[in-house]
């Protein structure tokens, strides 16, 4: 259980770096789309994993390994999503709402991580 949380927090700085580089290279929309698809695959994949109640211990152990991999993918995409969206808002917002828009991204991200 703790390994799932640990790998998510280790993956966040790496995700911000990788998806930031992709955003600089190929555009912010590509980076955001990769991030959203990664979050989707990680979340749906966790819901489809086998549990200890499946009756086969090797399958349950495989499920734990896949869980850690999916949590790592979620960590990569969560950090990249927040960094990319805040940069995108900074680039396209008008000067009158730029601070509010950027602050709102981090406020909603903090509330989402707490809930």
PDB file of N, CA and C in Angstrom, residues 50-57 60-61 64:
ATOM      1  N   UNK A  50      -7.219  -7.456 -10.508  1.00  0.00           N
ATOM      2  CA  UNK A  50      -7.696  -8.568  -9.671  1.00  0.00           C
ATOM      3  C   UNK A  50      -7.330  -8.336  -8.204  1.00  0.00           C
ATOM      4  N   UNK A  51      -8.140  -8.888  -7.312  1.00  0.00           N
ATOM      5  CA  UNK A  51      -7.895  -8.740  -5.877  1.00  0.00           C
ATOM      6  C   UNK A  51      -7.487 -10.075  -5.276  1.00  0.00           C
ATOM      7  N   UNK A  52      -7.303 -10.084  -3.973  1.00  0.00           N
ATOM      8  CA  UNK A  52      -6.964 -11.324  -3.264  1.00  0.00           C
ATOM      9  C   UNK A  52      -8.115 -12.325  -3.301  1.00  0.00           C
ATOM     10  N   UNK A  53      -9.330 -11.861  -3.521  1.00  0.00           N
ATOM     11  CA  UNK A  53     -10.503 -12.727  -3.530  1.00  0.00           C
ATOM     12  C   UNK A  53     -10.684 -13.486  -4.838  1.00  0.00           C
ATOM     13  N   UNK A  54      -9.794 -13.298  -5.800  1.00  0.00           N
ATOM     14  CA  UNK A  54      -9.944 -13.967  -7.091  1.00  0.00           C
ATOM     15  C   UNK A  54      -9.607 -15.454  -7.005  1.00  0.00           C
ATOM     16  N   UNK A  55      -8.945 -15.876  -5.939  1.00  0.00           N
ATOM     17  CA  UNK A  55      -8.667 -17.294  -5.743  1.00  0.00           C
ATOM     18  C   UNK A  55      -7.298 -17.738  -6.210  1.00  0.00           C
ATOM     19  N   UNK A  56      -6.615 -16.929  -6.984  1.00  0.00           N
ATOM     20  CA  UNK A  56      -5.284 -17.300  -7.465  1.00  0.00           C
ATOM     21  C   UNK A  56      -4.267 -16.305  -6.913  1.00  0.00           C
ATOM     22  N   UNK A  57      -3.331 -16.793  -6.120  1.00  0.00           N
ATOM     23  CA  UNK A  57      -2.367 -15.883  -5.496  1.00  0.00           C
ATOM     24  C   UNK A  57      -1.430 -15.243  -6.504  1.00  0.00           C
ATOM     25  N   UNK A  60      -3.235 -12.299  -7.950  1.00  0.00           N
ATOM     26  CA  UNK A  60      -3.321 -11.193  -6.986  1.00  0.00           C
ATOM     27  C   UNK A  60      -1.973 -10.480  -6.866  1.00  0.00           C
ATOM     28  N   UNK A  61      -0.877 -11.231  -6.874  1.00  0.00           N
ATOM     29  CA  UNK A  61       0.453 -10.612  -6.818  1.00  0.00           C
ATOM     30  C   UNK A  61       0.751  -9.811  -8.083  1.00  0.00           C
ATOM     31  N   UNK A  64      -0.942  -6.518  -7.768  1.00  0.00           N
ATOM     32  CA  UNK A  64      -0.211  -5.542  -6.946  1.00  0.00           C
ATOM     33  C   UNK A  64       0.914  -4.871  -7.734  1.00  0.00           C
TER      34      UNK A  64
END
